[in-house]
mmCIF file of C-alpha atoms in Angstrom:
data_model
loop_
_atom_site.group_PDB
_atom_site.id
_atom_site.type_symbol
_atom_site.label_atom_id
_atom_site.label_comp_id
_atom_site.label_asym_id
_atom_site.label_seq_id
_atom_site.Cartn_x
_atom_site.Cartn_y
_atom_site.Cartn_z
ATOM 1 C CA ASP A 25 24.723 -11.426 12.520
ATOM 2 C CA SER A 26 23.982 -10.419 8.933
ATOM 3 C CA GLY A 27 27.379 -8.798 8.392
ATOM 4 C CA VAL A 28 25.755 -5.472 7.469
ATOM 5 C CA THR A 29 26.738 -2.647 9.811
ATOM 6 C CA GLN A 30 24.712 0.506 10.251
ATOM 7 C CA THR A 31 25.655 3.539 12.296
ATOM 8 C CA PRO A 32 24.471 5.233 14.323
ATOM 9 C CA LYS A 33 21.918 3.015 15.991
ATOM 10 C CA HIS A 34 19.834 5.930 17.226
ATOM 11 C CA LEU A 35 19.675 9.546 16.139
ATOM 12 C CA ILE A 36 17.629 12.337 17.667
ATOM 13 C CA THR A 37 17.601 15.671 15.917
ATOM 14 C CA ALA A 38 15.449 18.735 15.370
ATOM 15 C CA THR A 39 13.308 19.753 12.434
ATOM 16 C CA GLY A 40 15.223 21.496 9.684
ATOM 17 C CA GLN A 41 18.475 19.703 10.451
ATOM 18 C CA ARG A 42 20.543 17.389 8.273
ATOM 19 C CA VAL A 43 21.839 13.941 9.202
ATOM 20 C CA THR A 44 23.968 11.254 7.592
ATOM 21 C CA LEU A 45 23.354 7.544 8.033
ATOM 22 C CA ARG A 46 26.145 5.130 7.236
ATOM 23 C CA CYS A 47 26.128 1.539 6.036
ATOM 24 C CA SER A 48 28.885 -1.006 5.533
ATOM 25 C CA PRO A 49 27.720 -3.919 3.407
ATOM 26 C CA ARG A 50 28.516 -7.561 3.944
ATOM 27 C CA SER A 51 31.945 -8.566 2.723
ATOM 28 C CA GLY A 52 31.734 -9.411 -0.985
ATOM 29 C CA ASP A 53 28.370 -7.729 -1.563
ATOM 30 C CA LEU A 54 28.384 -5.126 -4.312
ATOM 31 C CA SER A 55 24.822 -3.876 -4.046
ATOM 32 C CA VAL A 56 23.413 -1.662 -1.296
ATOM 33 C CA TYR A 57 19.780 -0.804 -0.726
ATOM 34 C CA TRP A 58 18.138 1.730 1.571
ATOM 35 C CA TYR A 59 14.667 1.304 3.049
ATOM 36 C CA GLN A 60 12.503 3.406 5.315
ATOM 37 C CA GLN A 61 10.202 1.669 7.769
ATOM 38 C CA SER A 62 7.487 3.602 9.552
ATOM 39 C CA LEU A 63 4.467 2.343 11.455
ATOM 40 C CA ASP A 64 1.891 3.630 8.999
ATOM 41 C CA GLN A 65 3.699 2.989 5.709
ATOM 42 C CA GLY A 66 5.486 -0.294 6.146
ATOM 43 C CA LEU A 67 8.785 -0.925 4.366
ATOM 44 C CA GLN A 68 9.453 1.670 1.657
ATOM 45 C CA PHE A 69 12.243 1.204 -0.860
ATOM 46 C CA LEU A 70 14.340 4.330 -1.256
ATOM 47 C CA ILE A 71 17.317 3.605 -3.502
ATOM 48 C CA GLN A 72 19.689 0.901 -4.715
ATOM 49 C CA TYR A 73 23.358 1.092 -5.697
ATOM 50 C CA TYR A 74 25.499 -1.462 -7.435
ATOM 51 C CA ASN A 75 29.269 -1.108 -7.330
ATOM 52 C CA GLY A 76 29.088 2.643 -6.929
ATOM 53 C CA GLU A 77 26.391 3.314 -9.506
ATOM 54 C CA GLU A 78 22.765 4.098 -8.830
ATOM 55 C CA ARG A 79 20.691 1.180 -10.095
ATOM 56 C CA ALA A 80 17.122 1.857 -9.001
ATOM 57 C CA LYS A 81 15.195 4.615 -7.292
ATOM 58 C CA GLY A 82 12.055 4.210 -5.237
ATOM 59 C CA ASN A 83 10.052 6.649 -3.157
ATOM 60 C CA ILE A 84 13.011 8.806 -2.194
ATOM 61 C CA LEU A 85 12.268 12.434 -1.438
ATOM 62 C CA GLU A 86 14.291 15.191 -3.091
ATOM 63 C CA ARG A 87 15.513 16.200 0.394
ATOM 64 C CA PHE A 88 17.180 12.789 0.645
ATOM 65 C CA SER A 89 20.274 11.696 -1.228
ATOM 66 C CA ALA A 90 22.623 8.760 -1.111
ATOM 67 C CA GLN A 91 25.852 7.522 -2.547
ATOM 68 C CA GLN A 92 28.011 4.436 -2.583
ATOM 69 C CA PHE A 93 31.743 4.941 -2.253
ATOM 70 C CA PRO A 94 34.619 3.051 -3.923
ATOM 71 C CA ASP A 95 35.059 0.915 -0.795
ATOM 72 C CA LEU A 96 31.345 0.014 -1.230
ATOM 73 C CA HIS A 97 30.094 1.595 1.967
ATOM 74 C CA SER A 98 27.092 3.835 1.513
ATOM 75 C CA GLU A 99 25.682 6.951 3.112
ATOM 76 C CA LEU A 100 22.131 8.236 3.173
ATOM 77 C CA ASN A 101 21.808 11.979 3.678
ATOM 78 C CA LEU A 102 18.545 13.393 4.980
ATOM 79 C CA SER A 103 18.154 17.174 4.977
ATOM 80 C CA SER A 104 15.546 19.761 5.987
ATOM 81 C CA LEU A 105 14.185 17.136 8.316
ATOM 82 C CA GLU A 106 10.481 17.056 9.133
ATOM 83 C CA LEU A 107 8.606 15.307 11.934
ATOM 84 C CA GLY A 108 7.299 12.806 9.393
ATOM 85 C CA ASP A 109 10.823 11.643 8.602
ATOM 86 C CA SER A 110 10.974 9.906 11.972
ATOM 87 C CA ALA A 111 11.352 6.235 11.140
ATOM 88 C CA LEU A 112 13.661 3.263 11.068
ATOM 89 C CA TYR A 113 16.107 3.383 8.176
ATOM 90 C CA PHE A 114 17.479 0.066 7.025
ATOM 91 C CA CYS A 115 20.386 -0.691 4.815
ATOM 92 C CA ALA A 116 20.594 -4.037 3.064
ATOM 93 C CA SER A 117 23.220 -5.556 0.824
ATOM 94 C CA SER A 118 23.397 -8.350 -1.692
ATOM 95 C CA VAL A 119 25.773 -9.848 -4.210
ATOM 96 C CA GLY A 120 23.559 -8.121 -6.753
ATOM 97 C CA ILE A 121 22.849 -10.954 -9.118
ATOM 98 C CA LYS A 122 19.517 -12.568 -9.882
ATOM 99 C CA SER A 123 18.028 -14.520 -6.950
ATOM 100 C CA SER A 124 20.640 -13.408 -4.441
ATOM 101 C CA PRO A 125 18.912 -12.486 -1.169
ATOM 102 C CA LEU A 126 19.120 -9.233 0.730
ATOM 103 C CA HIS A 127 20.928 -9.093 4.059
ATOM 104 C CA PHE A 128 19.707 -6.363 6.369
ATOM 105 C CA GLY A 129 21.435 -4.308 9.010
ATOM 106 C CA ASN A 130 19.758 -3.594 12.321
ATOM 107 C CA GLY A 131 18.719 -0.142 11.244
ATOM 108 C CA THR A 132 19.085 3.448 12.405
ATOM 109 C CA ARG A 133 16.182 4.810 14.398
ATOM 110 C CA LEU A 134 15.740 8.472 13.532
ATOM 111 C CA THR A 135 13.629 10.677 15.756
ATOM 112 C CA VAL A 136 12.925 14.215 14.585
ATOM 113 C CA THR A 137 11.626 16.534 17.329
ATOM 114 C CA GLY B 30 4.941 -3.777 -12.585
ATOM 115 C CA ASP B 31 6.041 -6.406 -10.110
ATOM 116 C CA SER B 32 4.257 -6.520 -6.760
ATOM 117 C CA VAL B 33 3.498 -8.677 -3.737
ATOM 118 C CA THR B 34 0.190 -8.930 -1.901
ATOM 119 C CA GLN B 35 0.355 -10.298 1.592
ATOM 120 C CA MET B 36 -2.278 -11.385 4.057
ATOM 121 C CA GLU B 37 -3.305 -8.642 6.441
ATOM 122 C CA GLY B 38 -2.590 -9.058 10.107
ATOM 123 C CA PRO B 39 -2.297 -9.115 12.935
ATOM 124 C CA VAL B 40 -2.518 -12.836 13.513
ATOM 125 C CA THR B 41 -2.776 -14.295 17.000
ATOM 126 C CA LEU B 42 -2.359 -18.030 17.561
ATOM 127 C CA SER B 43 -2.016 -20.351 20.504
ATOM 128 C CA GLU B 44 1.214 -22.283 20.891
ATOM 129 C CA GLU B 45 1.309 -25.467 18.731
ATOM 130 C CA ALA B 46 -1.339 -24.153 16.346
ATOM 131 C CA CYS B 47 -0.853 -24.320 12.562
ATOM 132 C CA LEU B 48 0.182 -21.189 10.731
ATOM 133 C CA THR B 49 -0.505 -20.081 7.168
ATOM 134 C CA ILE B 50 0.327 -16.587 5.925
ATOM 135 C CA ASN B 51 -0.845 -16.008 2.384
ATOM 136 C CA CYS B 52 1.294 -14.317 -0.227
ATOM 137 C CA THR B 53 0.535 -13.810 -3.898
ATOM 138 C CA TYR B 54 2.625 -12.006 -6.451
ATOM 139 C CA THR B 55 2.484 -10.293 -9.820
ATOM 140 C CA ALA B 56 5.572 -10.491 -11.982
ATOM 141 C CA THR B 57 6.664 -11.228 -15.516
ATOM 142 C CA GLY B 58 8.834 -14.237 -16.135
ATOM 143 C CA TYR B 59 10.238 -16.192 -13.235
ATOM 144 C CA PRO B 60 10.953 -14.095 -10.154
ATOM 145 C CA SER B 61 12.725 -15.371 -7.060
ATOM 146 C CA LEU B 62 10.551 -15.454 -3.934
ATOM 147 C CA PHE B 63 11.531 -14.891 -0.313
ATOM 148 C CA TRP B 64 10.162 -14.804 3.196
ATOM 149 C CA TYR B 65 11.813 -12.522 5.717
ATOM 150 C CA VAL B 66 11.192 -12.323 9.457
ATOM 151 C CA GLN B 67 11.628 -9.283 11.682
ATOM 152 C CA TYR B 68 11.880 -9.776 15.431
ATOM 153 C CA PRO B 69 11.231 -6.782 17.698
ATOM 154 C CA GLY B 70 14.038 -4.237 17.578
ATOM 155 C CA GLU B 71 15.916 -6.019 14.807
ATOM 156 C CA GLY B 72 16.392 -5.880 11.066
ATOM 157 C CA LEU B 73 14.787 -8.281 8.611
ATOM 158 C CA GLN B 74 16.339 -11.736 8.407
ATOM 159 C CA LEU B 75 16.050 -14.114 5.499
ATOM 160 C CA LEU B 76 13.821 -17.016 6.535
ATOM 161 C CA LEU B 77 13.627 -18.995 3.292
ATOM 162 C CA LYS B 78 13.658 -18.614 -0.449
ATOM 163 C CA ALA B 79 12.690 -20.349 -3.686
ATOM 164 C CA THR B 80 14.052 -19.491 -7.081
ATOM 165 C CA LYS B 81 11.971 -21.539 -9.506
ATOM 166 C CA ALA B 82 8.499 -22.992 -9.894
ATOM 167 C CA ASP B 83 7.653 -25.918 -7.564
ATOM 168 C CA ASP B 84 10.727 -25.224 -5.401
ATOM 169 C CA LYS B 85 10.045 -25.555 -1.685
ATOM 170 C CA GLY B 86 11.980 -23.337 0.680
ATOM 171 C CA SER B 87 12.256 -24.434 4.292
ATOM 172 C CA ASN B 88 13.940 -23.298 7.480
ATOM 173 C CA LYS B 89 13.267 -23.558 11.229
ATOM 174 C CA GLY B 90 10.095 -25.593 10.595
ATOM 175 C CA PHE B 91 8.687 -23.021 8.158
ATOM 176 C CA GLU B 92 7.950 -23.958 4.552
ATOM 177 C CA ALA B 93 6.746 -22.220 1.415
ATOM 178 C CA THR B 94 6.245 -23.618 -2.085
ATOM 179 C CA TYR B 95 6.657 -21.527 -5.245
ATOM 180 C CA ARG B 96 3.397 -22.071 -7.165
ATOM 181 C CA LYS B 97 3.571 -20.561 -10.636
ATOM 182 C CA GLU B 98 0.031 -21.594 -11.581
ATOM 183 C CA THR B 99 -1.511 -19.696 -8.663
ATOM 184 C CA THR B 100 1.300 -17.062 -8.371
ATOM 185 C CA SER B 101 1.535 -17.825 -4.674
ATOM 186 C CA PHE B 102 4.172 -18.435 -2.028
ATOM 187 C CA HIS B 103 2.268 -19.082 1.203
ATOM 188 C CA LEU B 104 4.228 -19.468 4.434
ATOM 189 C CA GLU B 105 3.311 -22.457 6.615
ATOM 190 C CA LYS B 106 4.344 -23.963 9.901
ATOM 191 C CA GLY B 107 2.768 -26.974 11.520
ATOM 192 C CA SER B 108 3.262 -26.006 15.149
ATOM 193 C CA VAL B 109 4.142 -22.457 16.163
ATOM 194 C CA GLN B 110 6.057 -21.474 19.278
ATOM 195 C CA VAL B 111 6.026 -18.303 21.351
ATOM 196 C CA SER B 112 9.476 -17.522 19.921
ATOM 197 C CA ASP B 113 7.934 -17.306 16.410
ATOM 198 C CA SER B 114 6.199 -14.068 17.374
ATOM 199 C CA ALA B 115 7.476 -11.553 14.829
ATOM 200 C CA VAL B 116 6.539 -9.720 11.642
ATOM 201 C CA TYR B 117 6.783 -11.765 8.441
ATOM 202 C CA PHE B 118 7.412 -10.220 5.017
ATOM 203 C CA CYS B 119 6.947 -11.835 1.653
ATOM 204 C CA ALA B 120 9.209 -10.483 -1.096
ATOM 205 C CA LEU B 121 10.110 -11.038 -4.702
ATOM 206 C CA SER B 122 13.089 -10.240 -6.853
ATOM 207 C CA GLY B 123 12.151 -9.857 -10.489
ATOM 208 C CA GLU B 124 13.752 -11.923 -13.210
ATOM 209 C CA ASN B 125 14.973 -8.926 -15.191
ATOM 210 C CA THR B 126 14.993 -6.071 -12.715
ATOM 211 C CA GLY B 127 18.616 -5.975 -11.616
ATOM 212 C CA ASN B 128 17.928 -7.737 -8.329
ATOM 213 C CA GLN B 129 15.363 -5.136 -7.314
ATOM 214 C CA PHE B 130 13.121 -6.308 -4.482
ATOM 215 C CA TYR B 131 9.410 -5.838 -3.853
ATOM 216 C CA PHE B 132 8.100 -6.416 -0.326
ATOM 217 C CA GLY B 133 4.647 -7.126 1.015
ATOM 218 C CA THR B 134 3.238 -5.029 3.830
ATOM 219 C CA GLY B 135 4.198 -7.526 6.527
ATOM 220 C CA THR B 136 2.061 -9.745 8.755
ATOM 221 C CA SER B 137 2.417 -9.499 12.503
ATOM 222 C CA LEU B 138 2.213 -12.832 14.309
ATOM 223 C CA THR B 139 1.730 -13.177 18.045
ATOM 224 C CA VAL B 140 1.850 -16.641 19.596
ATOM 225 C CA ILE B 141 0.400 -16.961 23.080
ATOM 226 C CA PRO B 142 1.286 -19.753 25.509
#
């Protein structure tokens, strides 16, 4: 058990809808990362937060947004969903200092129909 | 920018065969290097790490040595088991990038009895 909790585990929704994915980091970790994993594109970095502030941005679409709250949990909001957004979305957390590893949750599987 | 190049898969081996998965990196300074493993239906788990040149990371019979001169971090195991079947990801965290991670594309390993 990595200590990172993601909810929900599965999500099925229709095109055009909006969903929110939630992540609780490991106790003591200040940094949260979001990744998208699809069969054809591998693991894509979306965004990183450190102690509530955005630290780095990857290939995150404008339809997607995220935030990290004062209690350090994070939410990833996906709107105007398209079929191509179907993927596994992983949250990871770390202490946030150099050489500290990432600890991954088990992911949210999003299916857009 | 920083990047990781990982051996293409899939790889299929017989039980007790030797495994090598190649990983090379591009980074300035002294990044930290990691191998993660993803079992079916699960998130990525840290397998091993090395934080400076000539360090050897090891865990569960897997080893990888941080080679600065060849910018490599190849994953090795002397005798694989069926339970090692998974996807393996090489990753780096840059020295001055705020603990930002760069992942390889993953190598799928199947071990047959």
